[in-house]
Amino acid sequence: MKWLDMFVEKSSRKIARVTSRRSFLTGLGTVLVGSTAIPLLPVARAAGGGDSEAGGNGYPGVASQTTGNIEDPGDPTSCDYWRYCAIDGFLCSCCGGSHTTCPPGTEMSPMTWIGTCMNPVDKKHYIISYNDCCGKTSCGRCLCNKNEADKPPYRAFSNNDTNWCLGTESSIYHCSTGIIVGVAVDKQ
Amino acid sequence: MKWLDMFVEKSSRKIARVTSRRSFLTGLGTVLVGSTAIPLLPVARAAGGGDSEAGGNGYPGVASQTTGNIEDPGDPTSCDYWRYCAIDGFLCSCCGGSHTTCPPGTEMSPMTWIGTCMNPVDKKHYIISYNDCCGKTSCGRCLCNKNEADKPPYRAFSNNDTNWCLGTESSIYHCSTGIIVGVAVDKQ
Amino acid sequence: MKQLLIGVLVLVFSVLVQAELPVDEIGIIEKLPATYPDSWVYAHDTNFYSLLDGKVVIVDVAAENRHYKGSLGVGQFGSFLPANTRPELYAAETFYSKRLRGERTDVITIYDRVNLSPIDEIVLPGGKRGQFVTFKSSLQFLNNEQFLLLMNFSPATSVTVIDIEKRKIVSEVQIPGCSMIYPTAKLSFASLCSDDLMLVSHLNKDGSINKQERTAKFFSGDDDPLFMFNGKIGNTAYFPSFKGQIYPVDLSSAKPKAGKSWSMLSKKEMAENWRPGGWQIVSAHANGQLYVLMHKDGFNGSHKNGGSEVWVFDTTMKKRIKRVVLKEWGVSIEVTKGDKPHLVVTNGNYDLDIYSATDGSWQRMIGGRAFEMPMVLHAAN
Amino acid sequence: MKQLLIGVLVLVFSVLVQAELPVDEIGIIEKLPATYPDSWVYAHDTNFYSLLDGKVVIVDVAAENRHYKGSLGVGQFGSFLPANTRPELYAAETFYSKRLRGERTDVITIYDRVNLSPIDEIVLPGGKRGQFVTFKSSLQFLNNEQFLLLMNFSPATSVTVIDIEKRKIVSEVQIPGCSMIYPTAKLSFASLCSDDLMLVSHLNKDGSINKQERTAKFFSGDDDPLFMFNGKIGNTAYFPSFKGQIYPVDLSSAKPKAGKSWSMLSKKEMAENWRPGGWQIVSAHANGQLYVLMHKDGFNGSHKNGGSEVWVFDTTMKKRIKRVVLKEWGVSIEVTKGDKPHLVVTNGNYDLDIYSATDGSWQRMIGGRAFEMPMVLHAAN
């Protein structure tokens, strides 16, 4: 079965090499406090806030979602959702879009940074394109920053401190998606 | 002694009538929680914050000041400072200005809203002009809203929900001062 | 043999495909329905901490999740108004060429409600667009949404009349000593005035001014001012006063008729100084119920302090029928339309608490820094 | 009699004047000194929650009060650099004609340090100004502050050279595969490159490109990348790596010389995975001490997670001389200049904690929503 994975891998890597890594916004919205990564400002603000109906996504005042597909597990409004292993920014799922779509009135950036994340159900590694949605002001909800394999800007296409709202009409950043573009080499 | 007060009163009232009441920004940055007026958002944010060196001004991370004049008591970084009895906005004392001056690079609005506040030392009622400082973005510090004698916008010159950065080059609001322009009728 | 091999390959391939998640489509932008459900609310975030970057967030208050539907920028003390007769939204705002400075441009931006994208704009001359903390009455329709009326403040007060169908400015009506826009008949609007009455401006069919007249005095700005916000039921606007009276104003004919005011308070409540307070302190439902945000121990100056309870009145009986004790201190309230209305409360943390308007039960909190200061809430439809 | 009356009146008047507070002067705008004290810091607030409305706040970290001295707008992933040879500040930023959309204008705005007001601007063509979370190395001087160099990213990388004395653009230097600006000699700057070395660009006296050359490889971007931030002591820039090595780069001649790297970690600390992490993770003082923000239990991806301690190294001995255990989790650090340096830490609440850099004692917290996210700190002078 390796050959098929490798085929998909090959075409996906090509995308990764051409348009490559991705987007903007380190957050430092997430910093390690103790040993758990939590988004700092939302938490700081939530401390003065009311109760939350949030399932366990860590964002009080943001309701949990599912993908509706048991093969695609987890909560797309949670920073821990498997596709977000290398995301950086506000989650579009919390902003009127979804993990694969942009909110109304924004424009999806044609250039992205690509991450490789493992789906915990099928244990396969998927190539995820973190396309940004641009043209409306900072969404403000669900700031999520994961820096696995992030490199400084001298490896530009592996860097998420750059505003990648680049080929869009406006470079104003709104939120980020996590789109499956292929399957990576099976590491099993 | 009345005659002198009345003289000052007369000229001050003229200012009050011509340029009259004042400024912008309801806050609702201050709302009553229980029975003490506290600025809500700073508190909400401060809840996640660290210790404060703030004397008792209610704004963690903002150090107290004095006027240096015992006849002018209180802390110009506190919403409870006597001159602020009808102020509404960010206190310039917390923003690089003072209770009577604007921060560098801003422009003082020529039109103001006038309040009448009692100095607890001499028990006299002073006419206070709440000139806004304009042209830089919202200061963000020491949001303070007191609505004594505030009226809705149909009494425009008694209304503080209006942005009074009007005769300035830019209408962007930054912070507010509390300037003595005279003494009101002695109510003793 | 070759055919067999291909068959095996196809079989292997399809098994694999089923075992993996499919590739997603790239470039999809969400759309919204041309008509929003009754449970949707436009939350206008004044954003004091970055006033130029205000916005309106569209929220579904009834859904289990995905409450945040989309947003549009409405900055620098902007005004906002959704249309009902066509899928458009209107934002009155101010830009500076260099963000904080430079050349000022006041505009009405027209947004497409389906795509939340700007489709046109009307530039407003004179740099006099009124900048307020955010009122509903600063931007209003007349004549079945043909005319869009915008409040100016320089500090002279006037109203710009825009033919929004033709997308051009048609006139400017001076309203000296008065403020804001309360539509009455098809071509008439009232404004509240400093001398305790309403000025009524009657327009011609082309939007030009026909005549103006004044009502009798009917309230006291000195002793007990009316709030700018009102709850409208049918053709009657209910204006609360600072000290807890309700002033019904009949807007069914061109000239408004102020009815007899009634008190929201019992003697005990009056002694306890219960008063309306907050920003958007009142809302109403077509079923005749009026909702007012109330606080105890009120005083001169407490009228923007928010409240701990929402009191519900039957406007026919002029009687309170419910007290909703809020979970969190309230700043602004709005009741949604339809059979299962929701009471939406901007709380002191500037998140939204959603209650059943029917039984007052708390349902959910919508926040997560979706807004910095959602001062004004517009129920859809 | 008349004279007596006047005398009495004057007496009464002066008594009264003394009994009352004097009328204040209206219209006073504060000014700042042309040279700031060593205890002042420029805190660059990236403001993620309203990215277009970023700003720089000037803070006195040593004073008893009045810490907030003033501010200037530096928005939309802007870059900022204060001059030392003249009282000017430079902000590279991006405006849209309609705030969030419309025509894009990239500019360098020149601010007067005394009045914090814009005095001139240089419009940058091509809409390619690099937009990053906020780095120091994206905007730098050459030739004793004659040239101002700005990083572009489109995603092609280049550097625009501006004669800031003449206030005009003089050239653009392509730096393919490389990023940022590290001044070396008077007319040369280095950039960090994807192939583990530095590209050196040598300019002519007029600011045009003379030649470019590459250093040898001296680090491993695959295994242990260098951070973009460095602590500069004399002519040596100390770059920490993700896993805790220090790479000294001698910038005293036009072509940088990478020295031998050394580890910040003992074997025990290495086993505990102590690593540098945060945003501005390093700072230095002219006394030879290097300050690095550190966290325990590091892993691949923890390099922006901030830290619980600041480790202080003697760069001559290559030895740690102090551990400052932070009161609050740190995100960025800066050490001020002068004899009594302060360690300024952007904490996890995005307020500033001020410590003595000498003994590590905590002195004060400066915040109160002065900033939303002060990611980068520039010590004055």
mmCIF file of C-alpha atoms in Angstrom, chain A residues 18-19 22-37 39-45 59 88-90 111 113 134-143 145-174, chain D residues 47-52 76-77 94 96 99-102 104 131-135 153-155 157 177-180 192-196 219-228 242 278-280 295-297 299-307 329-332 347-350 369 372-373 375:
data_model
loop_
_atom_site.group_PDB
_atom_site.id
_atom_site.type_symbol
_atom_site.label_atom_id
_atom_site.label_comp_id
_atom_site.label_asym_id
_atom_site.label_seq_id
_atom_site.Cartn_x
_atom_site.Cartn_y
_atom_site.Cartn_z
ATOM 1 C CA VAL A 18 5.431 25.391 -4.425
ATOM 2 C CA THR A 19 2.928 27.221 -2.303
ATOM 3 C CA ARG A 22 2.000 29.030 5.505
ATOM 4 C CA SER A 23 0.600 31.694 7.352
ATOM 5 C CA PHE A 24 1.003 34.502 9.606
ATOM 6 C CA LEU A 25 0.527 35.099 13.210
ATOM 7 C CA THR A 26 2.586 33.430 15.714
ATOM 8 C CA GLY A 27 0.227 33.662 18.319
ATOM 9 C CA LEU A 28 1.945 33.582 21.531
ATOM 10 C CA GLY A 29 -1.718 33.730 21.991
ATOM 11 C CA THR A 30 -0.788 30.375 23.266
ATOM 12 C CA VAL A 31 1.972 30.154 25.770
ATOM 13 C CA LEU A 32 2.886 27.376 28.064
ATOM 14 C CA VAL A 33 1.609 27.976 31.541
ATOM 15 C CA GLY A 34 2.795 25.112 33.590
ATOM 16 C CA SER A 35 2.874 22.431 30.991
ATOM 17 C CA THR A 36 -0.431 22.757 29.158
ATOM 18 C CA ALA A 37 -0.715 24.904 26.080
ATOM 19 C CA PRO A 39 -4.487 30.390 24.725
ATOM 20 C CA LEU A 40 -3.546 33.102 27.109
ATOM 21 C CA LEU A 41 -5.639 36.106 26.379
ATOM 22 C CA PRO A 42 -8.973 34.361 25.995
ATOM 23 C CA VAL A 43 -8.271 32.684 29.302
ATOM 24 C CA ALA A 44 -7.275 35.928 30.959
ATOM 25 C CA ARG A 45 -10.442 37.513 29.749
ATOM 26 C CA TYR A 59 -12.739 28.848 24.802
ATOM 27 C CA ASP A 88 -1.568 29.731 13.811
ATOM 28 C CA GLY A 89 -4.313 32.284 14.169
ATOM 29 C CA PHE A 90 -8.036 32.568 14.868
ATOM 30 C CA MET A 111 -0.744 31.028 -0.711
ATOM 31 C CA TRP A 113 1.667 27.100 4.724
ATOM 32 C CA CYS A 134 -8.588 37.822 4.618
ATOM 33 C CA GLY A 135 -10.252 41.218 4.214
ATOM 34 C CA LYS A 136 -12.138 41.577 7.507
ATOM 35 C CA THR A 137 -10.657 42.640 10.816
ATOM 36 C CA SER A 138 -9.121 40.148 13.298
ATOM 37 C CA CYS A 139 -11.865 37.714 14.236
ATOM 38 C CA GLY A 140 -10.746 37.661 17.860
ATOM 39 C CA ARG A 141 -12.149 34.209 18.668
ATOM 40 C CA CYS A 142 -10.263 30.956 19.290
ATOM 41 C CA LEU A 143 -6.697 32.130 18.911
ATOM 42 C CA ASN A 145 -0.940 28.633 17.907
ATOM 43 C CA LYS A 146 0.894 25.359 17.372
ATOM 44 C CA ASN A 147 4.513 25.595 16.298
ATOM 45 C CA GLU A 148 5.527 22.049 15.515
ATOM 46 C CA ALA A 149 8.063 22.229 12.676
ATOM 47 C CA ASP A 150 7.763 26.028 12.552
ATOM 48 C CA LYS A 151 11.031 27.666 11.435
ATOM 49 C CA PRO A 152 12.152 31.315 11.543
ATOM 50 C CA PRO A 153 11.454 33.588 8.550
ATOM 51 C CA TYR A 154 14.738 32.711 6.820
ATOM 52 C CA ARG A 155 12.894 29.519 6.033
ATOM 53 C CA ALA A 156 10.013 31.629 4.824
ATOM 54 C CA PHE A 157 7.749 28.821 3.714
ATOM 55 C CA SER A 158 8.095 27.081 7.045
ATOM 56 C CA ASN A 159 7.353 30.204 9.038
ATOM 57 C CA ASN A 160 4.088 31.194 10.651
ATOM 58 C CA ASP A 161 5.102 34.677 11.858
ATOM 59 C CA THR A 162 4.476 36.094 8.427
ATOM 60 C CA ASN A 163 1.158 37.535 7.280
ATOM 61 C CA TRP A 164 0.314 35.247 4.387
ATOM 62 C CA CYS A 165 -2.752 37.260 3.307
ATOM 63 C CA LEU A 166 -0.604 37.988 0.296
ATOM 64 C CA GLY A 167 -2.305 37.261 -2.991
ATOM 65 C CA THR A 168 -5.572 38.686 -1.718
ATOM 66 C CA GLU A 169 -7.209 42.045 -2.409
ATOM 67 C CA SER A 170 -6.646 43.098 1.180
ATOM 68 C CA SER A 171 -3.858 41.912 3.478
ATOM 69 C CA ILE A 172 -6.046 42.272 6.575
ATOM 70 C CA TYR A 173 -6.020 38.914 8.402
ATOM 71 C CA HIS A 174 -9.273 37.465 9.778
ATOM 72 C CA ASN D 47 -2.464 44.105 18.875
ATOM 73 C CA PHE D 48 -3.589 40.801 17.354
ATOM 74 C CA TYR D 49 -7.174 41.508 18.318
ATOM 75 C CA SER D 50 -7.202 44.535 16.049
ATOM 76 C CA LEU D 51 -4.109 44.094 13.936
ATOM 77 C CA LEU D 52 -4.597 47.235 11.884
ATOM 78 C CA GLN D 76 -1.023 46.276 10.302
ATOM 79 C CA PHE D 77 2.089 44.244 11.238
ATOM 80 C CA THR D 94 0.335 49.873 5.739
ATOM 81 C CA TYR D 96 -5.998 50.869 3.291
ATOM 82 C CA ARG D 99 -9.526 50.859 6.607
ATOM 83 C CA LEU D 100 -9.917 47.143 5.864
ATOM 84 C CA ARG D 101 -9.973 47.365 2.076
ATOM 85 C CA GLY D 102 -9.543 49.712 -0.854
ATOM 86 C CA ARG D 104 -3.133 49.923 -0.189
ATOM 87 C CA GLN D 131 4.202 41.992 7.237
ATOM 88 C CA PHE D 132 5.381 39.993 10.235
ATOM 89 C CA VAL D 133 4.255 39.558 13.793
ATOM 90 C CA THR D 134 6.900 42.206 14.689
ATOM 91 C CA PHE D 135 10.631 41.794 14.433
ATOM 92 C CA PHE D 153 8.156 39.950 1.418
ATOM 93 C CA SER D 154 5.958 39.261 -1.583
ATOM 94 C CA PRO D 155 6.857 36.245 -1.004
ATOM 95 C CA THR D 157 12.458 38.712 -0.291
ATOM 96 C CA GLY D 177 16.247 32.607 0.157
ATOM 97 C CA CYS D 178 17.259 34.925 2.973
ATOM 98 C CA SER D 179 15.519 37.184 5.439
ATOM 99 C CA MET D 180 15.949 40.266 7.607
ATOM 100 C CA LEU D 192 19.946 34.866 7.680
ATOM 101 C CA CYS D 193 19.391 32.269 4.946
ATOM 102 C CA SER D 194 17.542 29.011 4.477
ATOM 103 C CA ASP D 195 20.812 27.187 3.751
ATOM 104 C CA ASP D 196 22.260 27.780 7.217
ATOM 105 C CA PHE D 219 24.192 26.477 11.980
ATOM 106 C CA SER D 220 21.553 23.901 11.168
ATOM 107 C CA GLY D 221 18.092 25.116 10.251
ATOM 108 C CA ASP D 222 16.914 21.519 10.133
ATOM 109 C CA ASP D 223 18.134 20.375 13.524
ATOM 110 C CA ASP D 224 18.483 23.477 15.642
ATOM 111 C CA PRO D 225 17.479 26.761 13.993
ATOM 112 C CA LEU D 226 18.709 30.150 15.158
ATOM 113 C CA PHE D 227 16.102 32.572 16.422
ATOM 114 C CA MET D 228 15.772 35.871 14.509
ATOM 115 C CA PHE D 242 15.964 26.572 19.561
ATOM 116 C CA GLY D 278 8.866 33.188 23.636
ATOM 117 C CA TRP D 279 8.968 36.056 21.189
ATOM 118 C CA GLN D 280 11.796 38.490 21.937
ATOM 119 C CA HIS D 295 11.343 27.235 29.787
ATOM 120 C CA LYS D 296 11.572 23.661 30.996
ATOM 121 C CA ASP D 297 10.189 20.571 29.275
ATOM 122 C CA PHE D 299 9.824 20.121 22.688
ATOM 123 C CA ASN D 300 9.644 20.546 18.939
ATOM 124 C CA GLY D 301 7.276 23.505 18.686
ATOM 125 C CA SER D 302 7.782 25.018 22.151
ATOM 126 C CA HIS D 303 10.099 27.766 20.901
ATOM 127 C CA LYS D 304 7.375 30.435 21.082
ATOM 128 C CA ASN D 305 5.831 29.257 24.327
ATOM 129 C CA GLY D 306 7.475 31.821 26.572
ATOM 130 C CA GLY D 307 9.344 31.021 29.771
ATOM 131 C CA TRP D 329 5.262 33.728 32.798
ATOM 132 C CA GLY D 330 7.286 35.738 30.275
ATOM 133 C CA VAL D 331 6.724 36.278 26.554
ATOM 134 C CA SER D 332 9.362 38.883 25.583
ATOM 135 C CA ASN D 347 4.196 38.769 30.778
ATOM 136 C CA GLY D 348 1.480 36.322 29.821
ATOM 137 C CA ASN D 349 -1.213 38.885 30.596
ATOM 138 C CA TYR D 350 0.497 41.227 28.153
ATOM 139 C CA ARG D 369 -4.676 47.797 29.301
ATOM 140 C CA GLU D 372 -2.984 44.432 24.042
ATOM 141 C CA MET D 373 0.152 42.486 23.005
ATOM 142 C CA MET D 375 5.543 41.648 21.540
#
